[in-house]
Amino acid sequence: MEFIRKHLELSAKLTDQDWAFFSSRLIRNEFPKKTLLVQTGQVENYLSFVEKGIIRFYIPKEEKNDITFSFTFDGNFTSAYESFITKMPSAYQVETLTPTILWRLTHADLQEIYAHTDIGNTIGRLAAERIYLETSKRELSLLDQTAEQRYLSLFTEQPQLIQKIPLKYLASYIGITPQALSRIRKRI
């Protein structure tokens, strides 16, 4: 679990007491590839830290391809966050793309961490700010860039996507069909 502490301390220094309280609440779970962690209409019960694995967020579509809108990789927190904080059903699904190891906190445990540690609220605020900035940047790219520009941006900003994600999910993530992505890849 020490890698989680190191990740948290990128934002703020934890006392040994705060870390002991935080780490005592973590639950380790392993999931095989293609496991649905959250289904549409289900309430998200966990905030998770990805020790190992890739997680995809998507809106399922019956008549055409699913709409993939986010991924989470090793060393990051993940959750159907809107559902987690509001306790309302999720509008999308969360799925493992690879075998995945998660360290999970329940909503109640997170509230305890906020209430009983000096650093809990700071870390929570910084994480929420990071999520907001990433979401805002993605929305702006979908509004302001061509599909080819979005694809080229991945090379510099998120190269792990291109290396590790199946092309059909990558195409959906940048808002195009797999065939259109193939044409872009041939031109580049």
Coordinates of N, CA, C and O in Angstrom, one line a residue:
M1 N 0.8 -1.2 0.0 CA 0.0 0.0 0.0 C 0.9 1.3 0.0 O 0.3 2.3 -0.2
E2 N 2.1 1.1 0.2 CA 3.0 2.3 0.3 C 3.0 3.1 -1.0 O 3.1 4.4 -1.0
F3 N 2.7 2.5 -2.2 CA 2.6 3.2 -3.4 C 1.4 4.2 -3.4 O 1.4 5.2 -4.0
I4 N 0.4 3.8 -2.7 CA -0.8 4.7 -2.6 C -0.4 6.0 -1.7 O -0.7 7.1 -2.1
R5 N 0.3 5.7 -0.7 CA 0.8 6.9 0.1 C 1.7 7.8 -0.7 O 1.5 9.0 -0.6
K6 N 2.6 7.2 -1.5 CA 3.4 8.1 -2.3 C 2.6 8.9 -3.3 O 2.9 10.1 -3.5
H7 N 1.6 8.3 -3.9 CA 0.7 9.0 -4.8 C 0.0 10.1 -4.1 O -0.1 11.3 -4.6
L8 N -0.5 9.9 -2.9 CA -1.2 10.9 -2.1 C -0.3 12.0 -1.8 O -0.7 13.2 -1.8
E9 N 1.0 11.7 -1.4 CA 1.9 12.7 -1.0 C 2.5 13.5 -2.1 O 3.2 14.5 -1.9
L10 N 2.1 13.2 -3.4 CA 2.4 14.1 -4.5 C 1.6 15.4 -4.3 O 1.9 16.5 -4.8
S11 N 0.4 15.3 -3.6 CA -0.4 16.5 -3.4 C -0.2 17.1 -2.0 O -0.2 18.3 -1.9
A12 N 0.0 16.3 -1.0 CA 0.2 16.9 0.4 C 0.8 15.8 1.3 O 0.6 14.6 1.1
K13 N 1.6 16.3 2.2 CA 2.3 15.4 3.1 C 1.3 14.8 4.1 O 0.5 15.5 4.7
L14 N 1.4 13.5 4.3 CA 0.6 12.8 5.3 C 1.4 12.5 6.6 O 2.5 12.1 6.5
T15 N 0.7 12.6 7.7 CA 1.4 12.2 8.9 C 1.2 10.7 9.0 O 0.3 10.1 8.4
D16 N 2.0 10.0 9.8 CA 1.9 8.6 10.0 C 0.5 8.2 10.6 O -0.1 7.2 10.2
Q17 N 0.0 9.1 11.4 CA -1.3 8.8 12.0 C -2.4 8.9 11.0 O -3.3 8.1 10.9
D18 N -2.4 9.9 10.1 CA -3.4 10.1 9.0 C -3.3 8.9 8.1 O -4.3 8.3 7.7
W19 N -2.0 8.5 7.7 CA -1.9 7.3 6.8 C -2.4 6.1 7.5 O -3.1 5.3 6.8
A20 N -2.2 5.9 8.8 CA -2.7 4.6 9.4 C -4.2 4.6 9.4 O -4.8 3.6 9.1
F21 N -4.8 5.8 9.6 CA -6.3 5.8 9.6 C -6.8 5.5 8.2 O -7.7 4.7 8.0
F22 N -6.2 6.2 7.2 CA -6.6 6.0 5.8 C -6.4 4.6 5.3 O -7.3 4.0 4.8
S23 N -5.2 4.1 5.5 CA -4.9 2.7 5.0 C -5.7 1.6 5.7 O -6.0 0.6 5.1
S24 N -6.1 1.9 6.9 CA -6.9 0.8 7.6 C -8.3 0.7 7.0 O -9.0 -0.3 7.2
R25 N -8.7 1.6 6.2 CA -10.0 1.6 5.5 C -10.0 1.0 4.1 O -11.0 0.7 3.5
L26 N -8.8 0.8 3.6 CA -8.7 0.3 2.2 C -8.9 -1.2 2.1 O -8.5 -2.0 3.0
I27 N -9.7 -1.6 1.1 CA -10.0 -3.0 0.8 C -9.4 -3.4 -0.5 O -9.6 -2.7 -1.5
R28 N -8.6 -4.5 -0.6 CA -8.0 -4.9 -1.8 C -8.9 -5.9 -2.5 O -9.3 -6.9 -1.9
N29 N -9.1 -5.7 -3.8 CA -9.9 -6.6 -4.7 C -9.2 -6.8 -6.0 O -8.6 -5.9 -6.5
E30 N -9.3 -8.0 -6.5 CA -8.8 -8.4 -7.8 C -9.9 -8.7 -8.7 O -10.9 -9.4 -8.3
F31 N -9.9 -8.2 -10.0 CA -10.9 -8.4 -10.9 C -10.3 -8.9 -12.3 O -9.3 -8.4 -12.7
P32 N -11.0 -9.9 -12.9 CA -10.5 -10.4 -14.2 C -10.8 -9.3 -15.3 O -11.6 -8.4 -15.1
K33 N -10.2 -9.5 -16.4 CA -10.5 -8.7 -17.6 C -12.0 -8.7 -17.9 O -12.7 -9.8 -17.7
K34 N -12.6 -7.6 -18.4 CA -14.0 -7.5 -18.8 C -15.0 -7.6 -17.7 O -16.1 -8.1 -17.9
T35 N -14.6 -7.2 -16.5 CA -15.5 -7.2 -15.3 C -16.2 -5.9 -15.3 O -15.6 -4.8 -15.3
L36 N -17.6 -5.9 -15.2 CA -18.3 -4.7 -15.0 C -18.2 -4.3 -13.5 O -18.7 -5.0 -12.6
L37 N -17.6 -3.2 -13.2 CA -17.5 -2.7 -11.8 C -18.8 -1.9 -11.4 O -19.2 -2.0 -10.3
V38 N -19.3 -1.2 -12.4 CA -20.5 -0.5 -12.2 C -21.4 -0.6 -13.5 O -20.8 -0.4 -14.5
Q39 N -22.6 -0.9 -13.3 CA -23.5 -1.0 -14.5 C -24.4 0.3 -14.5 O -24.7 0.9 -13.4
T40 N -24.9 0.6 -15.7 CA -25.9 1.7 -15.8 C -27.0 1.4 -14.8 O -27.6 0.3 -14.8
G41 N -27.4 2.5 -14.1 CA -28.5 2.3 -13.2 C -28.1 1.8 -11.8 O -29.0 1.8 -10.9
Q42 N -26.9 1.5 -11.6 CA -26.4 1.0 -10.3 C -25.7 2.2 -9.6 O -25.1 3.0 -10.2
V43 N -25.8 2.2 -8.3 CA -25.1 3.2 -7.5 C -23.6 2.8 -7.3 O -23.4 1.7 -6.9
E44 N -22.7 3.7 -7.5 CA -21.3 3.4 -7.3 C -21.0 3.5 -5.7 O -21.4 4.5 -5.1
N45 N -20.5 2.4 -5.2 CA -20.2 2.4 -3.8 C -18.8 2.6 -3.3 O -18.5 2.7 -2.2
Y46 N -17.9 2.7 -4.3 CA -16.5 2.8 -4.0 C -15.7 3.9 -4.7 O -16.0 4.2 -5.9
L47 N -14.7 4.4 -4.0 CA -13.7 5.2 -4.7 C -12.5 4.2 -4.6 O -12.1 3.7 -3.5
S48 N -11.8 4.0 -5.8 CA -10.8 3.0 -5.8 C -9.5 3.6 -6.4 O -9.5 4.5 -7.2
F49 N -8.4 3.0 -5.9 CA -7.1 3.3 -6.4 C -6.6 2.1 -7.2 O -6.7 1.0 -6.8
V50 N -6.2 2.4 -8.5 CA -5.8 1.3 -9.4 C -4.3 1.0 -9.1 O -3.4 1.7 -9.5
E51 N -4.1 -0.2 -8.5 CA -2.7 -0.7 -8.4 C -2.2 -1.2 -9.7 O -1.1 -0.9 -10.1
K52 N -3.0 -2.0 -10.4 CA -2.7 -2.5 -11.7 C -3.9 -2.7 -12.5 O -5.0 -3.1 -12.0
G53 N -3.9 -2.3 -13.8 CA -5.0 -2.5 -14.7 C -5.4 -1.3 -15.5 O -4.8 -0.2 -15.3
I54 N -6.4 -1.5 -16.4 CA -6.9 -0.4 -17.2 C -8.4 -0.5 -17.0 O -9.0 -1.6 -17.2
I55 N -9.1 0.6 -16.8 CA -10.5 0.7 -16.6 C -11.1 1.6 -17.7 O -10.5 2.7 -17.9
R56 N -12.2 1.2 -18.2 CA -12.9 2.0 -19.3 C -14.3 2.5 -18.8 O -15.0 1.7 -18.1
F57 N -14.6 3.7 -19.1 CA -15.9 4.3 -18.8 C -16.7 4.5 -20.1 O -16.1 5.1 -21.0
Y58 N -17.9 4.0 -20.1 CA -18.6 4.1 -21.4 C -20.1 4.1 -21.2 O -20.7 3.6 -20.2
I59 N -20.8 4.6 -22.2 CA -22.3 4.6 -22.3 C -22.6 3.5 -23.2 O -22.2 3.6 -24.4
P60 N -23.3 2.5 -22.8 CA -23.7 1.4 -23.7 C -24.8 1.8 -24.7 O -25.7 2.5 -24.3
K61 N -24.6 1.3 -25.9 CA -25.6 1.6 -27.0 C -25.9 0.3 -27.6 O -25.1 -0.5 -28.0
E62 N -27.2 0.0 -27.8 CA -27.7 -1.3 -28.3 C -27.5 -1.3 -29.9 O -27.0 -2.3 -30.4
E63 N -27.9 -0.3 -30.6 CA -27.9 -0.3 -32.0 C -26.5 0.0 -32.7 O -26.3 -0.2 -33.8
K64 N -25.6 0.6 -31.9 CA -24.3 0.9 -32.5 C -23.3 0.7 -31.4 O -23.5 0.3 -30.3
N65 N -22.1 1.1 -31.7 CA -21.0 1.0 -30.8 C -21.2 1.8 -29.5 O -21.7 2.9 -29.5
D66 N -20.7 1.3 -28.4 CA -20.7 2.0 -27.1 C -19.9 3.3 -27.3 O -19.0 3.4 -28.1
I67 N -20.2 4.3 -26.4 CA -19.5 5.5 -26.4 C -18.5 5.5 -25.2 O -18.9 5.7 -24.1
T68 N -17.3 5.4 -25.5 CA -16.2 5.4 -24.5 C -15.8 6.8 -24.3 O -15.5 7.6 -25.2
F69 N -15.8 7.2 -23.0 CA -15.4 8.6 -22.7 C -14.3 8.8 -21.7 O -13.8 9.9 -21.5
S70 N -13.8 7.7 -21.1 CA -12.6 7.9 -20.2 C -12.0 6.6 -20.0 O -12.6 5.5 -20.1
F71 N -10.7 6.6 -19.5 CA -9.9 5.5 -19.1 C -9.2 5.8 -17.8 O -8.9 7.0 -17.6
T72 N -8.9 4.8 -17.0 CA -8.0 5.0 -15.8 C -7.0 3.9 -15.9 O -7.3 2.8 -16.2
F73 N -5.7 4.3 -15.5 CA -4.6 3.4 -15.6 C -4.0 3.3 -14.2 O -4.4 3.9 -13.2
D74 N -3.0 2.4 -14.1 CA -2.3 2.2 -12.8 C -1.9 3.5 -12.2 O -1.6 4.5 -12.8
G75 N -2.0 3.5 -10.8 CA -1.5 4.7 -10.1 C -2.5 5.8 -10.0 O -2.1 6.9 -9.7
N76 N -3.8 5.6 -10.3 CA -4.8 6.7 -10.3 C -6.0 6.2 -9.6 O -6.3 5.0 -9.5
F77 N -6.7 7.2 -9.0 CA -8.0 6.9 -8.4 C -9.1 6.8 -9.5 O -9.0 7.4 -10.6
T78 N -10.1 6.0 -9.3 CA -11.2 5.8 -10.2 C -12.5 5.6 -9.5 O -12.5 5.1 -8.4
S79 N -13.6 5.9 -10.2 CA -14.9 5.8 -9.6 C -15.9 6.3 -10.7 O -15.5 7.1 -11.5
A80 N -17.1 5.8 -10.6 CA -18.2 6.5 -11.3 C -18.6 7.6 -10.3 O -19.5 7.5 -9.5
Y81 N -17.7 8.6 -10.4 CA -17.7 9.6 -9.3 C -19.0 10.4 -9.0 O -19.3 10.6 -7.9
E82 N -19.7 10.7 -10.1 CA -20.9 11.4 -9.9 C -21.9 10.6 -9.1 O -22.5 11.1 -8.1
S83 N -22.0 9.3 -9.4 CA -22.8 8.4 -8.6 C -22.3 8.2 -7.2 O -23.1 8.2 -6.2
F84 N -21.0 8.1 -7.1 CA -20.4 7.9 -5.7 C -20.7 9.1 -4.8 O -21.1 8.9 -3.7
I85 N -20.6 10.3 -5.3 CA -20.8 11.5 -4.4 C -22.3 11.8 -4.2 O -22.6 12.3 -3.1
T86 N -23.1 11.5 -5.1 CA -24.5 11.8 -5.0 C -25.4 10.6 -4.5 O -26.5 10.8 -4.1
K87 N -24.8 9.4 -4.6 CA -25.5 8.2 -4.3 C -26.8 8.0 -5.2 O -27.7 7.4 -4.8
M88 N -26.7 8.5 -6.4 CA -27.7 8.3 -7.4 C -27.2 7.3 -8.4 O -26.0 7.1 -8.6
P89 N -28.1 6.6 -9.2 CA -27.7 5.6 -10.1 C -26.7 6.2 -11.2 O -26.9 7.4 -11.7
S90 N -25.8 5.4 -11.6 CA -24.8 5.8 -12.7 C -25.5 5.9 -14.0 O -26.3 5.0 -14.4
A91 N -25.1 6.8 -14.9 CA -25.6 6.9 -16.2 C -24.7 6.2 -17.2 O -25.0 6.2 -18.4
Y92 N -23.7 5.6 -16.7 CA -22.7 4.9 -17.6 C -22.2 3.6 -16.9 O -22.5 3.4 -15.7
Q93 N -21.3 2.9 -17.6 CA -20.8 1.7 -17.0 C -19.3 1.8 -16.9 O -18.6 2.6 -17.6
V94 N -18.7 1.1 -15.9 CA -17.3 1.1 -15.7 C -16.8 -0.4 -15.7 O -17.4 -1.3 -15.1
E95 N -15.8 -0.6 -16.6 CA -15.4 -2.0 -16.9 C -13.9 -2.1 -16.9 O -13.2 -1.2 -17.3
T96 N -13.4 -3.3 -16.4 CA -11.9 -3.5 -16.5 C -11.6 -4.0 -17.9 O -12.3 -4.8 -18.5
L97 N -10.6 -3.5 -18.5 CA -10.1 -3.9 -19.8 C -9.0 -5.0 -19.7 O -8.8 -5.7 -20.6
T98 N -8.4 -5.0 -18.5 CA -7.3 -6.0 -18.3 C -7.5 -6.5 -16.9 O -8.3 -6.0 -16.1
P99 N -6.8 -7.6 -16.5 CA -6.9 -8.0 -15.1 C -6.5 -6.8 -14.2 O -5.5 -6.1 -14.5
T100 N -7.2 -6.6 -13.2 CA -7.1 -5.3 -12.4 C -7.1 -5.6 -10.9 O -7.8 -6.4 -10.4
I101 N -6.2 -4.8 -10.2 CA -6.2 -4.8 -8.7 C -6.5 -3.4 -8.3 O -5.9 -2.4 -8.7
L102 N -7.6 -3.4 -7.4 CA -8.1 -2.1 -6.9 C -7.9 -2.1 -5.4 O -8.2 -3.2 -4.7
W103 N -7.6 -1.0 -4.8 CA -7.7 -0.7 -3.4 C -8.9 0.2 -3.2 O -8.9 1.3 -3.7
R104 N -9.9 -0.2 -2.5 CA -11.2 0.5 -2.5 C -11.6 1.1 -1.1 O -11.3 0.5 -0.1
L105 N -12.3 2.2 -1.2 CA -12.9 2.9 0.0 C -14.4 3.0 -0.2 O -14.8 3.4 -1.3
T106 N -15.1 2.7 0.8 CA -16.6 3.0 0.7 C -16.8 4.5 0.9 O -16.0 5.2 1.4
H107 N -18.0 4.9 0.5 CA -18.4 6.3 0.7 C -18.3 6.7 2.2 O -17.8 7.7 2.6
A108 N -18.8 5.8 3.1 CA -18.8 6.0 4.5 C -17.4 6.1 5.1 O -17.1 7.0 5.9
D109 N -16.5 5.3 4.6 CA -15.1 5.3 5.0 C -14.5 6.6 4.6 O -13.7 7.2 5.3
L110 N -14.8 7.1 3.4 CA -14.2 8.3 2.9 C -14.7 9.5 3.8 O -13.9 10.4 4.1
Q111 N -15.9 9.5 4.1 CA -16.4 10.5 5.0 C -15.7 10.5 6.4 O -15.4 11.6 7.0
E112 N -15.4 9.3 6.9 CA -14.7 9.2 8.1 C -13.3 9.8 8.0 O -12.8 10.4 8.9
I113 N -12.7 9.5 6.9 CA -11.3 10.0 6.6 C -11.4 11.5 6.6 O -10.5 12.2 7.2
Y114 N -12.4 12.1 5.9 CA -12.5 13.6 5.9 C -12.7 14.1 7.3 O -12.1 15.1 7.6
A115 N -13.5 13.4 8.1 CA -13.8 13.9 9.4 C -12.7 13.8 10.4 O -12.5 14.6 11.4
H116 N -11.8 12.7 10.3 CA -10.9 12.4 11.3 C -9.4 12.5 11.0 O -8.6 12.2 11.8
T117 N -9.1 13.1 9.8 CA -7.7 13.3 9.5 C -7.5 14.8 9.1 O -8.4 15.4 8.6
D118 N -6.3 15.2 9.4 CA -6.0 16.6 9.0 C -5.9 16.9 7.5 O -6.3 17.9 7.0
I119 N -5.5 15.9 6.8 CA -5.2 16.0 5.4 C -6.3 15.6 4.5 O -6.3 15.8 3.3
G120 N -7.3 14.8 5.0 CA -8.3 14.2 4.2 C -9.1 15.2 3.2 O -9.2 14.9 2.0
N121 N -9.5 16.3 3.8 CA -10.2 17.3 3.0 C -9.3 17.9 1.9 O -9.8 18.1 0.8
T122 N -8.1 18.1 2.2 CA -7.2 18.7 1.2 C -7.0 17.7 0.0 O -7.1 18.1 -1.1
I123 N -6.7 16.5 0.4 CA -6.6 15.5 -0.7 C -7.8 15.3 -1.5 O -7.8 15.3 -2.8
G124 N -9.0 15.3 -0.9 CA -10.3 15.2 -1.6 C -10.5 16.4 -2.5 O -10.9 16.2 -3.7
R125 N -10.2 17.6 -2.0 CA -10.4 18.8 -2.9 C -9.4 18.8 -4.1 O -9.8 19.0 -5.2
L126 N -8.2 18.4 -3.8 CA -7.2 18.4 -4.9 C -7.6 17.3 -6.0 O -7.5 17.5 -7.2
A127 N -8.1 16.2 -5.5 CA -8.5 15.1 -6.5 C -9.7 15.6 -7.3 O -9.8 15.4 -8.5
A128 N -10.7 16.2 -6.6 CA -11.9 16.8 -7.3 C -11.5 17.8 -8.3 O -12.0 17.9 -9.5
E129 N -10.5 18.7 -8.0 CA -10.0 19.7 -8.9 C -9.4 19.0 -10.1 O -9.6 19.5 -11.3
R130 N -8.6 18.0 -9.9 CA -7.9 17.3 -11.0 C -9.0 16.6 -12.0 O -8.9 16.8 -13.2
I131 N -10.0 16.0 -11.4 CA -11.1 15.4 -12.2 C -11.8 16.5 -13.0 O -12.0 16.3 -14.2
Y132 N -12.1 17.6 -12.4 CA -12.7 18.7 -13.1 C -11.9 19.2 -14.3 O -12.4 19.4 -15.4
L133 N -10.6 19.4 -14.1 CA -9.7 19.9 -15.1 C -9.6 18.9 -16.3 O -9.6 19.4 -17.4
E134 N -9.5 17.6 -16.0 CA -9.4 16.6 -17.0 C -10.7 16.6 -17.8 O -10.6 16.5 -19.1
T135 N -11.8 16.7 -17.2 CA -13.1 16.6 -17.8 C -13.3 17.9 -18.7 O -13.7 17.8 -19.9
S136 N -12.9 19.0 -18.2 CA -13.1 20.3 -18.9 C -12.2 20.2 -20.2 O -12.6 20.6 -21.3
K137 N -10.9 19.8 -20.0 CA -10.0 19.7 -21.2 C -10.6 18.8 -22.3 O -10.5 19.1 -23.4
R138 N -11.1 17.7 -21.8 CA -11.7 16.7 -22.8 C -12.9 17.3 -23.5 O -13.0 17.2 -24.8
E139 N -13.7 18.0 -22.8 CA -14.9 18.6 -23.4 C -14.5 19.6 -24.5 O -15.0 19.7 -25.6
L140 N -13.5 20.5 -24.1 CA -13.1 21.5 -25.0 C -12.4 20.9 -26.3 O -12.6 21.4 -27.4
S141 N -11.7 19.8 -26.1 CA -11.1 19.2 -27.3 C -12.1 18.6 -28.2 O -12.0 18.7 -29.4
L142 N -13.2 18.1 -27.7 CA -14.3 17.6 -28.5 C -15.0 18.7 -29.3 O -15.5 18.5 -30.4
L143 N -15.1 19.9 -28.7 CA -15.7 21.0 -29.3 C -14.8 21.8 -30.2 O -15.3 22.4 -31.2
D144 N -13.5 21.8 -30.0 CA -12.6 22.7 -30.7 C -11.6 22.0 -31.6 O -11.0 22.7 -32.4
Q145 N -11.4 20.7 -31.6 CA -10.4 20.1 -32.4 C -11.1 19.1 -33.4 O -12.1 18.5 -33.1
T146 N -10.4 18.8 -34.4 CA -10.8 17.8 -35.4 C -10.4 16.5 -34.8 O -9.6 16.4 -33.8
A147 N -11.0 15.4 -35.3 CA -10.7 14.0 -34.8 C -9.2 13.8 -35.0 O -8.6 13.2 -34.1
E148 N -8.6 14.2 -36.1 CA -7.2 14.0 -36.3 C -6.4 14.7 -35.3 O -5.4 14.2 -34.8
Q149 N -6.7 16.0 -34.9 CA -6.0 16.7 -33.9 C -6.1 16.0 -32.6 O -5.2 16.0 -31.8
R150 N -7.3 15.5 -32.2 CA -7.5 14.8 -31.0 C -6.6 13.5 -30.9 O -6.0 13.2 -29.9
Y151 N -6.6 12.8 -32.1 CA -5.7 11.6 -32.1 C -4.2 12.0 -31.9 O -3.5 11.4 -31.2
L152 N -3.8 13.0 -32.6 CA -2.4 13.4 -32.5 C -2.1 13.9 -31.1 O -0.9 13.7 -30.6
S153 N -3.0 14.6 -30.4 CA -2.8 15.0 -29.1 C -2.5 13.8 -28.1 O -1.8 14.0 -27.2
L154 N -3.1 12.7 -28.4 CA -2.9 11.5 -27.6 C -1.5 11.1 -27.6 O -1.0 10.6 -26.6
F155 N -0.8 11.3 -28.7 CA 0.6 10.9 -28.8 C 1.5 11.6 -27.7 O 2.4 11.0 -27.1
T156 N 1.2 12.9 -27.5 CA 2.0 13.6 -26.5 C 1.4 13.7 -25.1 O 2.1 13.6 -24.2
E157 N 0.1 13.7 -25.0 CA -0.6 13.8 -23.7 C -0.9 12.5 -23.0 O -0.8 12.4 -21.8
Q158 N -1.3 11.5 -23.8 CA -1.7 10.2 -23.2 C -1.2 9.0 -24.1 O -2.0 8.3 -24.6
P159 N 0.1 8.9 -24.3 CA 0.6 7.8 -25.2 C 0.2 6.4 -24.7 O 0.1 5.5 -25.5
Q160 N -0.1 6.2 -23.4 CA -0.5 4.9 -22.9 C -1.8 4.5 -23.6 O -2.1 3.3 -23.7
L161 N -2.7 5.4 -23.9 CA -3.9 5.1 -24.6 C -3.7 4.4 -25.9 O -4.3 3.3 -26.2
I162 N -2.8 4.9 -26.7 CA -2.5 4.4 -28.0 C -1.9 3.0 -27.9 O -2.1 2.1 -28.7
Q163 N -1.0 2.9 -26.9 CA -0.3 1.6 -26.8 C -1.1 0.5 -26.2 O -0.9 -0.7 -26.5
K164 N -2.1 0.8 -25.3 CA -2.7 -0.3 -24.6 C -4.2 -0.5 -24.8 O -4.8 -1.4 -24.3
I165 N -4.9 0.4 -25.5 CA -6.3 0.4 -25.7 C -6.7 -0.1 -27.0 O -6.1 0.3 -28.0
P166 N -7.6 -1.1 -27.1 CA -8.1 -1.6 -28.4 C -8.6 -0.4 -29.3 O -9.2 0.6 -28.8
L167 N -8.3 -0.5 -30.6 CA -8.7 0.6 -31.5 C -10.2 1.0 -31.5 O -10.5 2.2 -31.6
K168 N -11.1 0.0 -31.3 CA -12.5 0.4 -31.3 C -12.8 1.3 -30.1 O -13.7 2.2 -30.3
Y169 N -12.2 1.1 -29.0 CA -12.4 1.9 -27.8 C -11.8 3.3 -28.0 O -12.3 4.3 -27.6
L170 N -10.6 3.3 -28.6 CA -9.8 4.5 -28.9 C -10.6 5.4 -29.8 O -10.7 6.6 -29.6
A171 N -11.2 4.8 -30.9 CA -12.0 5.6 -31.8 C -13.2 6.2 -31.1 O -13.5 7.4 -31.3
S172 N -13.9 5.4 -30.3 CA -15.0 6.0 -29.6 C -14.6 7.1 -28.7 O -15.3 8.1 -28.6
Y173 N -13.4 7.0 -28.0 CA -12.9 8.0 -27.1 C -12.7 9.3 -27.8 O -13.0 10.4 -27.3
I174 N -12.2 9.3 -29.1 CA -12.0 10.5 -29.8 C -13.2 11.0 -30.6 O -13.1 12.0 -31.3
G175 N -14.2 10.2 -30.5 CA -15.5 10.6 -31.1 C -15.7 10.2 -32.6 O -16.4 10.9 -33.3
I176 N -15.1 9.1 -33.1 CA -15.2 8.7 -34.5 C -15.4 7.2 -34.5 O -15.3 6.5 -33.5
T177 N -15.7 6.7 -35.7 CA -15.8 5.3 -36.0 C -14.4 4.6 -36.1 O -13.5 5.3 -36.4
P178 N -14.4 3.3 -35.9 CA -13.1 2.6 -36.1 C -12.6 2.8 -37.5 O -11.3 2.9 -37.7
Q179 N -13.5 2.8 -38.5 CA -13.0 3.0 -39.9 C -12.4 4.4 -40.1 O -11.4 4.5 -40.8
A180 N -13.0 5.4 -39.5 CA -12.4 6.8 -39.6 C -11.0 6.8 -38.9 O -10.1 7.5 -39.5
L181 N -10.9 6.1 -37.8 CA -9.6 6.1 -37.1 C -8.6 5.4 -38.0 O -7.4 5.9 -38.1
S182 N -9.0 4.4 -38.7 CA -8.0 3.7 -39.6 C -7.6 4.6 -40.7 O -6.4 4.6 -41.0
R183 N -8.5 5.4 -41.2 CA -8.1 6.4 -42.3 C -7.1 7.4 -41.7 O -6.1 7.8 -42.4
I184 N -7.3 7.9 -40.5 CA -6.4 8.9 -39.9 C -5.1 8.2 -39.7 O -4.0 8.8 -40.0
R185 N -5.0 7.0 -39.2 CA -3.8 6.3 -38.9 C -3.0 6.1 -40.2 O -1.7 6.2 -40.2
K186 N -3.7 5.9 -41.3 CA -3.0 5.7 -42.6 C -2.4 7.0 -43.1 O -1.3 6.9 -43.7
R187 N -3.0 8.1 -42.9 CA -2.5 9.4 -43.3 C -1.3 9.8 -42.5 O -0.5 10.6 -43.0
I188 N -1.2 9.4 -41.3 CA -0.2 9.9 -40.4 C 1.1 9.2 -40.6 O 1.2 8.1 -40.8

